[in-house]
N, C-alpha and C. Protein backbone atom coordinates (compact mmCIF):
# COMPACT_ATOMS: atom_id res chain seq x y z
N MET A 1 16.28 -16.79 -3.46
CA MET A 1 16.70 -15.50 -4.04
C MET A 1 16.76 -14.39 -3.09
N GLU A 2 17.69 -13.55 -3.11
CA GLU A 2 17.97 -12.54 -2.17
C GLU A 2 17.34 -11.24 -2.59
N PHE A 3 16.74 -10.48 -1.72
CA PHE A 3 16.07 -9.10 -2.03
C PHE A 3 16.46 -8.21 -1.03
N GLN A 4 16.65 -6.98 -1.46
CA GLN A 4 16.87 -5.82 -0.65
C GLN A 4 15.66 -4.96 -0.56
N ILE A 5 15.09 -4.79 0.70
CA ILE A 5 13.98 -4.04 0.84
C ILE A 5 14.47 -2.62 1.27
N ARG A 6 14.00 -1.57 0.53
CA ARG A 6 14.55 -0.27 0.82
C ARG A 6 13.65 0.74 0.24
N LYS A 7 13.86 2.04 0.79
CA LYS A 7 13.05 3.12 0.35
C LYS A 7 13.24 3.44 -1.17
N ALA A 8 12.28 3.72 -1.86
CA ALA A 8 12.36 3.88 -3.30
C ALA A 8 13.04 5.32 -3.62
N GLU A 9 13.63 5.36 -4.71
CA GLU A 9 14.35 6.57 -5.27
C GLU A 9 13.87 6.83 -6.53
N PRO A 10 13.98 8.14 -7.06
CA PRO A 10 13.55 8.43 -8.46
C PRO A 10 14.00 7.52 -9.54
N ALA A 11 15.20 6.92 -9.34
CA ALA A 11 15.62 5.96 -10.44
C ALA A 11 14.66 4.74 -10.47
N ASP A 12 14.02 4.49 -9.45
CA ASP A 12 13.21 3.25 -9.30
C ASP A 12 11.83 3.34 -10.05
N VAL A 13 11.48 4.60 -10.49
CA VAL A 13 10.14 4.78 -11.05
C VAL A 13 9.86 3.87 -12.29
N ARG A 14 10.94 3.79 -13.13
CA ARG A 14 10.70 2.87 -14.34
C ARG A 14 10.32 1.52 -13.99
N GLY A 15 10.96 0.95 -12.94
CA GLY A 15 10.65 -0.47 -12.48
C GLY A 15 9.21 -0.54 -11.74
N ILE A 16 8.94 0.47 -10.90
CA ILE A 16 7.68 0.59 -10.43
C ILE A 16 6.55 0.58 -11.31
N MET A 17 6.68 1.49 -12.30
CA MET A 17 5.67 1.59 -13.51
C MET A 17 5.50 0.35 -14.27
N ARG A 18 6.63 -0.34 -14.42
CA ARG A 18 6.54 -1.65 -15.17
C ARG A 18 5.65 -2.61 -14.47
N ILE A 19 5.85 -2.74 -13.09
CA ILE A 19 5.03 -3.69 -12.33
C ILE A 19 3.75 -3.13 -12.11
N MET A 20 3.42 -1.85 -11.94
CA MET A 20 2.15 -1.29 -11.99
C MET A 20 1.35 -1.59 -13.21
N GLU A 21 1.94 -1.36 -14.46
CA GLU A 21 1.27 -1.83 -15.52
C GLU A 21 0.97 -3.28 -15.72
N GLN A 22 1.88 -4.11 -15.31
CA GLN A 22 1.69 -5.47 -15.26
C GLN A 22 0.37 -5.86 -14.45
N ALA A 23 0.36 -5.32 -13.14
CA ALA A 23 -0.62 -5.53 -12.32
C ALA A 23 -2.04 -5.11 -12.82
N GLY A 24 -1.92 -3.85 -13.40
CA GLY A 24 -3.15 -3.25 -13.96
C GLY A 24 -3.72 -4.00 -15.19
N LYS A 25 -2.95 -4.76 -15.74
CA LYS A 25 -3.42 -5.57 -16.92
C LYS A 25 -3.86 -7.05 -16.56
N CYS A 26 -3.85 -7.25 -15.37
CA CYS A 26 -4.28 -8.63 -14.77
C CYS A 26 -5.70 -8.98 -15.39
N HIS A 27 -5.74 -10.03 -16.21
CA HIS A 27 -6.94 -10.32 -16.80
C HIS A 27 -7.88 -11.25 -16.01
N ILE A 28 -7.30 -11.86 -14.99
CA ILE A 28 -8.07 -12.76 -14.17
C ILE A 28 -9.01 -11.93 -13.23
N HIS A 29 -8.42 -10.92 -12.63
CA HIS A 29 -9.09 -10.11 -11.61
C HIS A 29 -8.77 -8.60 -11.80
N PRO A 30 -9.19 -7.95 -12.83
CA PRO A 30 -8.75 -6.51 -13.18
C PRO A 30 -9.33 -5.63 -12.04
N GLU A 31 -10.44 -6.00 -11.40
CA GLU A 31 -11.07 -5.01 -10.44
C GLU A 31 -10.21 -5.13 -9.05
N TRP A 32 -9.24 -5.97 -8.98
CA TRP A 32 -8.43 -6.10 -7.69
C TRP A 32 -7.47 -5.03 -7.54
N PHE A 33 -7.16 -4.41 -8.61
CA PHE A 33 -5.96 -3.48 -8.61
C PHE A 33 -6.29 -2.34 -9.43
N VAL A 34 -6.10 -1.08 -8.78
CA VAL A 34 -6.23 0.12 -9.55
C VAL A 34 -4.97 0.72 -9.83
N ALA A 35 -4.43 0.81 -11.04
CA ALA A 35 -3.14 1.28 -11.42
C ALA A 35 -3.10 2.74 -11.28
N ASP A 36 -1.99 3.31 -10.85
CA ASP A 36 -1.84 4.81 -10.72
C ASP A 36 -0.78 5.20 -11.94
N ASP A 37 -0.80 6.48 -12.21
CA ASP A 37 0.18 6.93 -13.14
C ASP A 37 1.39 7.40 -12.70
N GLU A 38 2.36 7.68 -13.61
CA GLU A 38 3.73 8.09 -13.10
C GLU A 38 3.75 9.39 -12.30
N THR A 39 2.94 10.30 -12.56
CA THR A 39 2.83 11.46 -11.72
C THR A 39 2.44 11.17 -10.30
N TYR A 40 1.64 10.15 -10.11
CA TYR A 40 1.24 9.77 -8.75
C TYR A 40 2.29 9.12 -8.03
N VAL A 41 3.01 8.25 -8.78
CA VAL A 41 4.14 7.45 -8.23
C VAL A 41 5.33 8.47 -7.81
N ARG A 42 5.58 9.39 -8.65
CA ARG A 42 6.63 10.35 -8.32
C ARG A 42 6.27 11.22 -7.10
N ALA A 43 5.09 11.54 -7.03
CA ALA A 43 4.59 12.37 -5.91
C ALA A 43 4.68 11.60 -4.54
N HIS A 44 4.65 10.23 -4.70
CA HIS A 44 4.70 9.44 -3.49
C HIS A 44 6.02 8.79 -3.21
N LEU A 45 7.03 9.52 -3.78
CA LEU A 45 8.48 9.16 -3.31
C LEU A 45 8.87 9.90 -2.10
N GLU A 46 8.42 11.15 -1.95
CA GLU A 46 8.85 11.87 -0.90
C GLU A 46 7.83 13.02 -0.36
N GLN A 47 7.09 13.60 -1.37
CA GLN A 47 6.21 14.71 -1.10
C GLN A 47 4.92 14.25 -0.30
N LYS A 48 4.12 13.39 -0.89
CA LYS A 48 2.78 13.00 -0.47
C LYS A 48 2.88 11.72 0.24
N GLY A 49 4.09 11.21 0.56
CA GLY A 49 4.22 9.95 1.22
C GLY A 49 5.64 9.40 0.77
N PHE A 50 5.72 8.09 0.74
CA PHE A 50 6.95 7.53 0.33
C PHE A 50 6.68 6.11 -0.32
N SER A 51 7.70 5.51 -0.88
CA SER A 51 7.54 4.10 -1.44
C SER A 51 8.63 3.34 -1.05
N VAL A 52 8.32 2.04 -0.97
CA VAL A 52 9.38 0.91 -0.65
C VAL A 52 9.51 0.07 -1.88
N VAL A 53 10.67 -0.31 -2.09
CA VAL A 53 10.77 -1.35 -3.22
C VAL A 53 11.51 -2.61 -2.66
N ALA A 54 11.35 -3.71 -3.35
CA ALA A 54 12.11 -4.96 -3.17
C ALA A 54 12.82 -5.07 -4.46
N GLU A 55 14.28 -4.99 -4.20
CA GLU A 55 15.15 -5.05 -5.38
C GLU A 55 15.95 -6.50 -5.36
N ALA A 56 15.90 -7.14 -6.42
CA ALA A 56 16.47 -8.39 -6.64
C ALA A 56 17.94 -8.21 -6.67
N SER A 57 18.68 -9.21 -6.48
CA SER A 57 20.21 -9.37 -6.47
C SER A 57 20.69 -8.72 -7.78
N ASP A 58 20.04 -8.76 -8.85
CA ASP A 58 20.51 -8.32 -10.10
C ASP A 58 20.17 -6.96 -10.34
N GLY A 59 19.48 -6.20 -9.42
CA GLY A 59 19.19 -4.72 -9.56
C GLY A 59 17.74 -4.56 -9.98
N GLU A 60 17.11 -5.62 -10.35
CA GLU A 60 15.71 -5.49 -11.01
C GLU A 60 14.69 -5.15 -9.78
N ILE A 61 13.77 -4.24 -9.97
CA ILE A 61 12.79 -3.98 -9.06
C ILE A 61 11.76 -5.09 -9.12
N ALA A 62 11.55 -5.77 -8.01
CA ALA A 62 10.64 -6.98 -7.97
C ALA A 62 9.33 -6.66 -7.51
N GLY A 63 9.24 -5.56 -6.77
CA GLY A 63 7.84 -5.14 -6.10
C GLY A 63 8.06 -3.75 -5.54
N PHE A 64 6.76 -3.18 -5.18
CA PHE A 64 6.75 -1.90 -4.64
C PHE A 64 5.60 -1.81 -3.62
N PHE A 65 5.74 -0.83 -2.76
CA PHE A 65 4.60 -0.60 -1.84
C PHE A 65 4.61 0.94 -1.69
N ILE A 66 3.56 1.60 -2.02
CA ILE A 66 3.34 3.06 -1.99
C ILE A 66 2.62 3.33 -0.69
N ILE A 67 3.15 4.44 0.10
CA ILE A 67 2.50 4.70 1.32
C ILE A 67 2.07 6.27 1.18
N LYS A 68 0.83 6.55 1.41
CA LYS A 68 0.30 7.89 1.23
C LYS A 68 0.04 8.63 2.46
N TYR A 69 0.42 9.91 2.65
CA TYR A 69 0.00 10.71 3.69
C TYR A 69 -1.28 11.39 3.21
N PRO A 70 -2.48 10.99 3.63
CA PRO A 70 -3.64 11.46 2.88
C PRO A 70 -4.12 12.92 3.28
N ASP A 71 -4.76 13.58 2.35
CA ASP A 71 -5.45 14.79 2.59
C ASP A 71 -6.73 14.47 3.49
N LYS A 72 -7.38 15.44 3.96
CA LYS A 72 -8.62 15.10 4.73
C LYS A 72 -9.66 14.60 3.65
N ASP A 73 -9.70 15.09 2.38
CA ASP A 73 -10.72 14.74 1.50
C ASP A 73 -10.44 13.24 0.90
N ASP A 74 -9.25 12.79 1.02
CA ASP A 74 -9.15 11.41 0.49
C ASP A 74 -8.59 10.42 1.46
N ASN A 75 -8.92 10.77 2.81
CA ASN A 75 -8.56 9.97 3.97
C ASN A 75 -9.43 8.86 4.24
N LEU A 76 -8.97 7.69 4.26
CA LEU A 76 -9.77 6.46 4.51
C LEU A 76 -10.42 6.47 5.94
N GLY A 77 -9.90 7.35 6.87
CA GLY A 77 -10.53 7.54 8.20
C GLY A 77 -11.85 8.05 8.13
N THR A 78 -12.18 8.72 7.11
CA THR A 78 -13.52 9.23 6.99
C THR A 78 -14.60 8.32 6.75
N TYR A 79 -14.13 7.06 6.40
CA TYR A 79 -15.21 6.00 6.16
C TYR A 79 -15.47 5.35 7.61
N LEU A 80 -14.47 5.60 8.52
CA LEU A 80 -14.88 5.04 10.04
C LEU A 80 -15.21 6.28 10.84
N GLY A 81 -15.54 7.40 10.38
CA GLY A 81 -15.92 8.46 11.25
C GLY A 81 -14.83 9.10 12.09
N PHE A 82 -13.66 9.11 11.66
CA PHE A 82 -12.56 9.66 12.42
C PHE A 82 -12.73 11.11 12.55
N ASP A 83 -12.45 11.71 13.77
CA ASP A 83 -12.42 13.16 13.81
C ASP A 83 -11.19 13.79 13.32
N ASP A 84 -11.02 15.13 13.27
CA ASP A 84 -9.87 15.83 12.73
C ASP A 84 -8.58 15.26 13.20
N ARG A 85 -8.51 15.12 14.51
CA ARG A 85 -7.25 14.78 15.15
C ARG A 85 -6.75 13.36 14.64
N GLN A 86 -7.82 12.38 14.60
CA GLN A 86 -7.46 11.07 14.17
C GLN A 86 -7.11 11.12 12.62
N LEU A 87 -7.90 11.91 11.86
CA LEU A 87 -7.57 12.05 10.48
C LEU A 87 -6.17 12.49 10.23
N SER A 88 -5.61 13.28 11.07
CA SER A 88 -4.22 13.80 10.96
C SER A 88 -3.22 12.79 11.21
N GLN A 89 -3.64 11.72 11.83
CA GLN A 89 -2.69 10.61 12.17
C GLN A 89 -2.77 9.42 11.44
N VAL A 90 -3.35 9.53 10.25
CA VAL A 90 -3.58 8.33 9.32
C VAL A 90 -2.49 8.36 8.28
N ALA A 91 -2.03 7.16 8.09
CA ALA A 91 -1.11 6.75 6.87
C ALA A 91 -1.77 5.72 6.10
N VAL A 92 -1.75 5.87 4.90
CA VAL A 92 -2.55 4.75 4.03
C VAL A 92 -1.35 3.93 3.29
N MET A 93 -1.63 2.71 3.66
CA MET A 93 -0.68 1.61 2.92
C MET A 93 -1.39 1.47 1.51
N ASP A 94 -0.99 2.23 0.60
CA ASP A 94 -1.92 2.63 -0.63
C ASP A 94 -1.89 1.56 -1.68
N SER A 95 -0.69 1.23 -2.25
CA SER A 95 -0.72 0.42 -3.37
C SER A 95 0.45 -0.44 -3.42
N ALA A 96 0.31 -1.80 -3.61
CA ALA A 96 1.43 -2.69 -3.66
C ALA A 96 1.29 -3.68 -4.80
N ALA A 97 2.33 -4.09 -5.27
CA ALA A 97 2.33 -5.22 -6.35
C ALA A 97 3.68 -5.74 -6.44
N VAL A 98 3.69 -7.12 -6.73
CA VAL A 98 4.95 -7.83 -7.02
C VAL A 98 4.97 -8.32 -8.35
N ASP A 99 6.12 -8.27 -9.04
CA ASP A 99 6.22 -8.78 -10.36
C ASP A 99 5.88 -10.27 -10.30
N THR A 100 5.12 -10.72 -11.39
CA THR A 100 4.73 -12.10 -11.32
C THR A 100 5.78 -13.12 -11.31
N ALA A 101 7.04 -12.72 -11.86
CA ALA A 101 8.18 -13.52 -11.73
C ALA A 101 8.79 -13.68 -10.35
N PHE A 102 8.32 -12.85 -9.30
CA PHE A 102 8.97 -12.87 -7.99
C PHE A 102 7.88 -13.18 -6.96
N ARG A 103 6.60 -13.42 -7.37
CA ARG A 103 5.71 -13.84 -6.37
C ARG A 103 6.04 -15.15 -5.54
N GLY A 104 5.63 -15.16 -4.32
CA GLY A 104 5.87 -16.40 -3.53
C GLY A 104 7.05 -16.28 -2.67
N ASN A 105 7.73 -15.05 -2.71
CA ASN A 105 8.86 -14.77 -1.86
C ASN A 105 8.60 -13.90 -0.64
N GLY A 106 7.22 -13.76 -0.28
CA GLY A 106 6.76 -12.99 0.88
C GLY A 106 7.18 -11.50 0.74
N LEU A 107 7.17 -10.99 -0.54
CA LEU A 107 7.74 -9.73 -0.66
C LEU A 107 6.71 -8.56 -0.06
N GLN A 108 5.37 -8.72 -0.38
CA GLN A 108 4.48 -7.82 0.12
C GLN A 108 4.55 -7.61 1.59
N GLY A 109 4.71 -8.59 2.29
CA GLY A 109 4.71 -8.57 3.81
C GLY A 109 5.95 -7.98 4.20
N ARG A 110 7.11 -8.31 3.55
CA ARG A 110 8.44 -7.64 3.95
C ARG A 110 8.38 -6.18 3.57
N MET A 111 7.86 -5.75 2.44
CA MET A 111 7.73 -4.36 2.16
C MET A 111 6.80 -3.59 3.14
N LEU A 112 5.69 -4.24 3.47
CA LEU A 112 4.90 -3.58 4.42
C LEU A 112 5.47 -3.41 5.77
N GLU A 113 6.22 -4.41 6.29
CA GLU A 113 7.01 -4.25 7.58
C GLU A 113 8.04 -3.14 7.42
N ALA A 114 8.82 -3.03 6.25
CA ALA A 114 9.78 -1.97 6.09
C ALA A 114 9.10 -0.62 6.13
N ALA A 115 7.96 -0.48 5.43
CA ALA A 115 7.24 0.69 5.40
C ALA A 115 6.72 1.26 6.75
N GLU A 116 6.17 0.26 7.46
CA GLU A 116 5.75 0.57 8.81
C GLU A 116 6.90 1.06 9.77
N ASN A 117 8.01 0.44 9.63
CA ASN A 117 9.18 0.85 10.41
C ASN A 117 9.69 2.26 9.91
N LEU A 118 9.44 2.69 8.74
CA LEU A 118 9.81 3.95 8.41
C LEU A 118 8.91 5.13 8.80
N LEU A 119 7.65 4.81 9.24
CA LEU A 119 6.67 5.76 9.71
C LEU A 119 6.99 6.08 11.06
N ASP A 120 6.77 7.49 11.38
CA ASP A 120 6.91 7.99 12.74
C ASP A 120 5.77 7.45 13.53
N PRO A 121 6.04 6.68 14.51
CA PRO A 121 4.86 6.16 15.36
C PRO A 121 4.17 7.24 16.25
N ASP A 122 4.80 8.40 16.44
CA ASP A 122 4.13 9.43 17.11
C ASP A 122 3.20 10.21 16.27
N ARG A 123 3.63 10.30 14.97
CA ARG A 123 2.70 11.00 13.99
C ARG A 123 1.65 10.11 13.36
N PHE A 124 1.95 8.84 13.05
CA PHE A 124 1.09 7.96 12.39
C PHE A 124 0.66 6.89 13.31
N VAL A 125 -0.49 7.02 13.88
CA VAL A 125 -1.25 6.11 14.85
C VAL A 125 -2.00 5.10 14.26
N TYR A 126 -2.69 5.63 13.01
CA TYR A 126 -3.71 4.84 12.30
C TYR A 126 -3.12 4.38 11.03
N LEU A 127 -2.84 3.14 10.70
CA LEU A 127 -2.44 2.64 9.50
C LEU A 127 -3.76 2.01 8.76
N MET A 128 -3.90 2.41 7.56
CA MET A 128 -5.08 1.88 6.88
C MET A 128 -4.79 1.52 5.48
N CYS A 129 -5.64 0.69 4.94
CA CYS A 129 -5.49 0.25 3.47
C CYS A 129 -6.94 -0.27 3.07
N THR A 130 -6.92 -0.49 1.74
CA THR A 130 -8.10 -1.20 1.14
C THR A 130 -7.73 -2.41 0.44
N VAL A 131 -8.54 -3.50 0.43
CA VAL A 131 -8.31 -4.66 -0.29
C VAL A 131 -9.72 -5.10 -0.95
N HIS A 132 -9.59 -5.54 -2.14
CA HIS A 132 -10.81 -6.06 -2.75
C HIS A 132 -11.32 -7.23 -1.87
N PRO A 133 -12.49 -7.34 -1.65
CA PRO A 133 -12.97 -8.48 -0.72
C PRO A 133 -12.60 -9.87 -1.07
N GLU A 134 -12.43 -10.14 -2.45
CA GLU A 134 -12.14 -11.43 -2.82
C GLU A 134 -10.60 -11.69 -3.02
N ASN A 135 -9.84 -10.62 -2.87
CA ASN A 135 -8.43 -10.83 -2.87
C ASN A 135 -7.78 -11.30 -1.63
N ARG A 136 -7.91 -12.78 -1.50
CA ARG A 136 -7.58 -13.36 -0.28
C ARG A 136 -6.02 -13.27 0.01
N PHE A 137 -5.17 -13.03 -1.00
CA PHE A 137 -3.69 -13.03 -0.83
C PHE A 137 -3.45 -11.71 -0.21
N SER A 138 -3.73 -10.51 -0.73
CA SER A 138 -3.50 -9.28 -0.08
C SER A 138 -4.21 -9.17 1.29
N ARG A 139 -5.46 -9.54 1.35
CA ARG A 139 -6.11 -9.52 2.64
C ARG A 139 -5.31 -10.24 3.74
N TYR A 140 -4.99 -11.48 3.40
CA TYR A 140 -4.18 -12.41 4.29
C TYR A 140 -2.91 -11.59 4.75
N ASN A 141 -2.19 -11.13 3.78
CA ASN A 141 -1.01 -10.36 4.11
C ASN A 141 -1.20 -9.27 5.08
N MET A 142 -2.29 -8.45 4.84
CA MET A 142 -2.67 -7.42 5.70
C MET A 142 -3.07 -7.83 7.09
N GLU A 143 -4.00 -8.76 7.16
CA GLU A 143 -4.48 -9.28 8.37
C GLU A 143 -3.41 -10.07 9.24
N SER A 144 -2.45 -10.74 8.58
CA SER A 144 -1.48 -11.36 9.38
C SER A 144 -0.41 -10.40 9.95
N HIS A 145 -0.52 -9.05 9.41
CA HIS A 145 0.31 -8.05 10.07
C HIS A 145 -0.44 -7.16 10.97
N GLY A 146 -1.60 -7.61 11.44
CA GLY A 146 -2.37 -6.92 12.35
C GLY A 146 -3.51 -5.96 11.91
N TYR A 147 -3.77 -5.89 10.63
CA TYR A 147 -4.77 -5.15 10.11
C TYR A 147 -6.12 -5.86 10.29
N GLN A 148 -7.14 -5.08 10.63
CA GLN A 148 -8.52 -5.68 10.66
C GLN A 148 -9.46 -4.95 9.75
N VAL A 149 -10.31 -5.80 9.13
CA VAL A 149 -11.42 -5.30 8.32
C VAL A 149 -12.41 -4.53 9.30
N LYS A 150 -12.61 -3.26 9.01
CA LYS A 150 -13.61 -2.39 9.78
C LYS A 150 -14.82 -2.15 9.01
N LYS A 151 -14.78 -2.17 7.67
CA LYS A 151 -15.95 -1.87 6.86
C LYS A 151 -15.69 -2.31 5.50
N ILE A 152 -16.89 -2.49 4.82
CA ILE A 152 -16.83 -2.75 3.37
C ILE A 152 -17.43 -1.73 2.71
N ALA A 153 -16.87 -0.93 1.70
CA ALA A 153 -17.49 0.26 1.18
C ALA A 153 -17.08 0.32 -0.26
N ARG A 154 -17.79 1.31 -0.94
CA ARG A 154 -17.43 1.64 -2.41
C ARG A 154 -16.35 2.60 -2.51
N CYS A 155 -15.33 2.38 -3.03
CA CYS A 155 -14.15 3.49 -3.08
C CYS A 155 -13.65 3.43 -4.50
N TYR A 156 -12.89 4.50 -4.88
CA TYR A 156 -12.25 4.60 -6.12
C TYR A 156 -13.17 4.55 -7.35
N GLY A 157 -14.29 5.39 -7.28
CA GLY A 157 -15.20 5.47 -8.26
C GLY A 157 -16.21 4.32 -8.23
N GLY A 158 -16.44 3.71 -7.13
CA GLY A 158 -17.50 2.65 -6.97
C GLY A 158 -17.08 1.21 -6.84
N LEU A 159 -15.66 1.03 -6.71
CA LEU A 159 -15.22 -0.44 -6.47
C LEU A 159 -15.48 -0.79 -5.02
N GLU A 160 -15.88 -1.94 -4.86
CA GLU A 160 -16.06 -2.45 -3.60
C GLU A 160 -14.69 -2.93 -2.92
N ARG A 161 -14.49 -2.35 -1.71
CA ARG A 161 -13.24 -2.55 -1.06
C ARG A 161 -13.45 -2.89 0.51
N CYS A 162 -12.66 -3.66 1.11
CA CYS A 162 -12.56 -3.79 2.50
C CYS A 162 -11.70 -2.76 2.96
N ILE A 163 -12.03 -1.99 4.07
CA ILE A 163 -11.28 -1.00 4.72
C ILE A 163 -10.60 -1.57 5.84
N LEU A 164 -9.44 -1.71 5.93
CA LEU A 164 -8.66 -2.30 7.01
C LEU A 164 -7.91 -1.21 7.79
N LEU A 165 -7.76 -1.50 9.19
CA LEU A 165 -7.14 -0.53 10.07
C LEU A 165 -6.18 -1.37 10.99
N LYS A 166 -5.08 -0.80 11.21
CA LYS A 166 -4.22 -1.19 12.29
C LYS A 166 -3.89 0.06 13.15
N GLU A 167 -4.28 -0.12 14.42
CA GLU A 167 -3.94 1.07 15.35
C GLU A 167 -2.58 0.69 16.13
N ARG A 168 -1.70 1.56 15.91
CA ARG A 168 -0.30 1.43 16.69
C ARG A 168 -0.48 1.91 18.11
N ARG A 169 0.03 1.22 18.97
CA ARG A 169 0.02 1.56 20.41
C ARG A 169 1.25 2.46 20.62
N ARG A 170 0.95 3.46 21.49
CA ARG A 170 2.04 4.39 21.81
C ARG A 170 2.77 4.01 23.06
């Protein structure tokens, strides 16, 4: 199956929310994914970051990856003791999900690569994310793209997460 990986547009929000709700209702491992609301998704189309989608050949949104430009108070770099300069250079690979019908096509990795390529390497030196420690699928995807677990901490209201970091070389 063919997919186009591209920057998300406002018209994609409905498809993103459909997948977000599907991922948030996962009954096997509900603690693995924290769903965001539509306001958050819309804010991360251009203002507070951007999003990437995988679009199937029939136009259906098959997956999404939200990238956040964090404020100082919600910056994952604080868990690693980053100074103000470092905190200003963090981008968070925030939330990703693939529709169950499209899993197994490598979409999370492809969307991650596209997102990284859209980030200004001079502005964003530290790429960070969180993954539930038992979510071997997402953890493998991130580690295979150069992210390393730096710490395990409680985030998002007390949920245990691996904090991963990828430092881009200038």
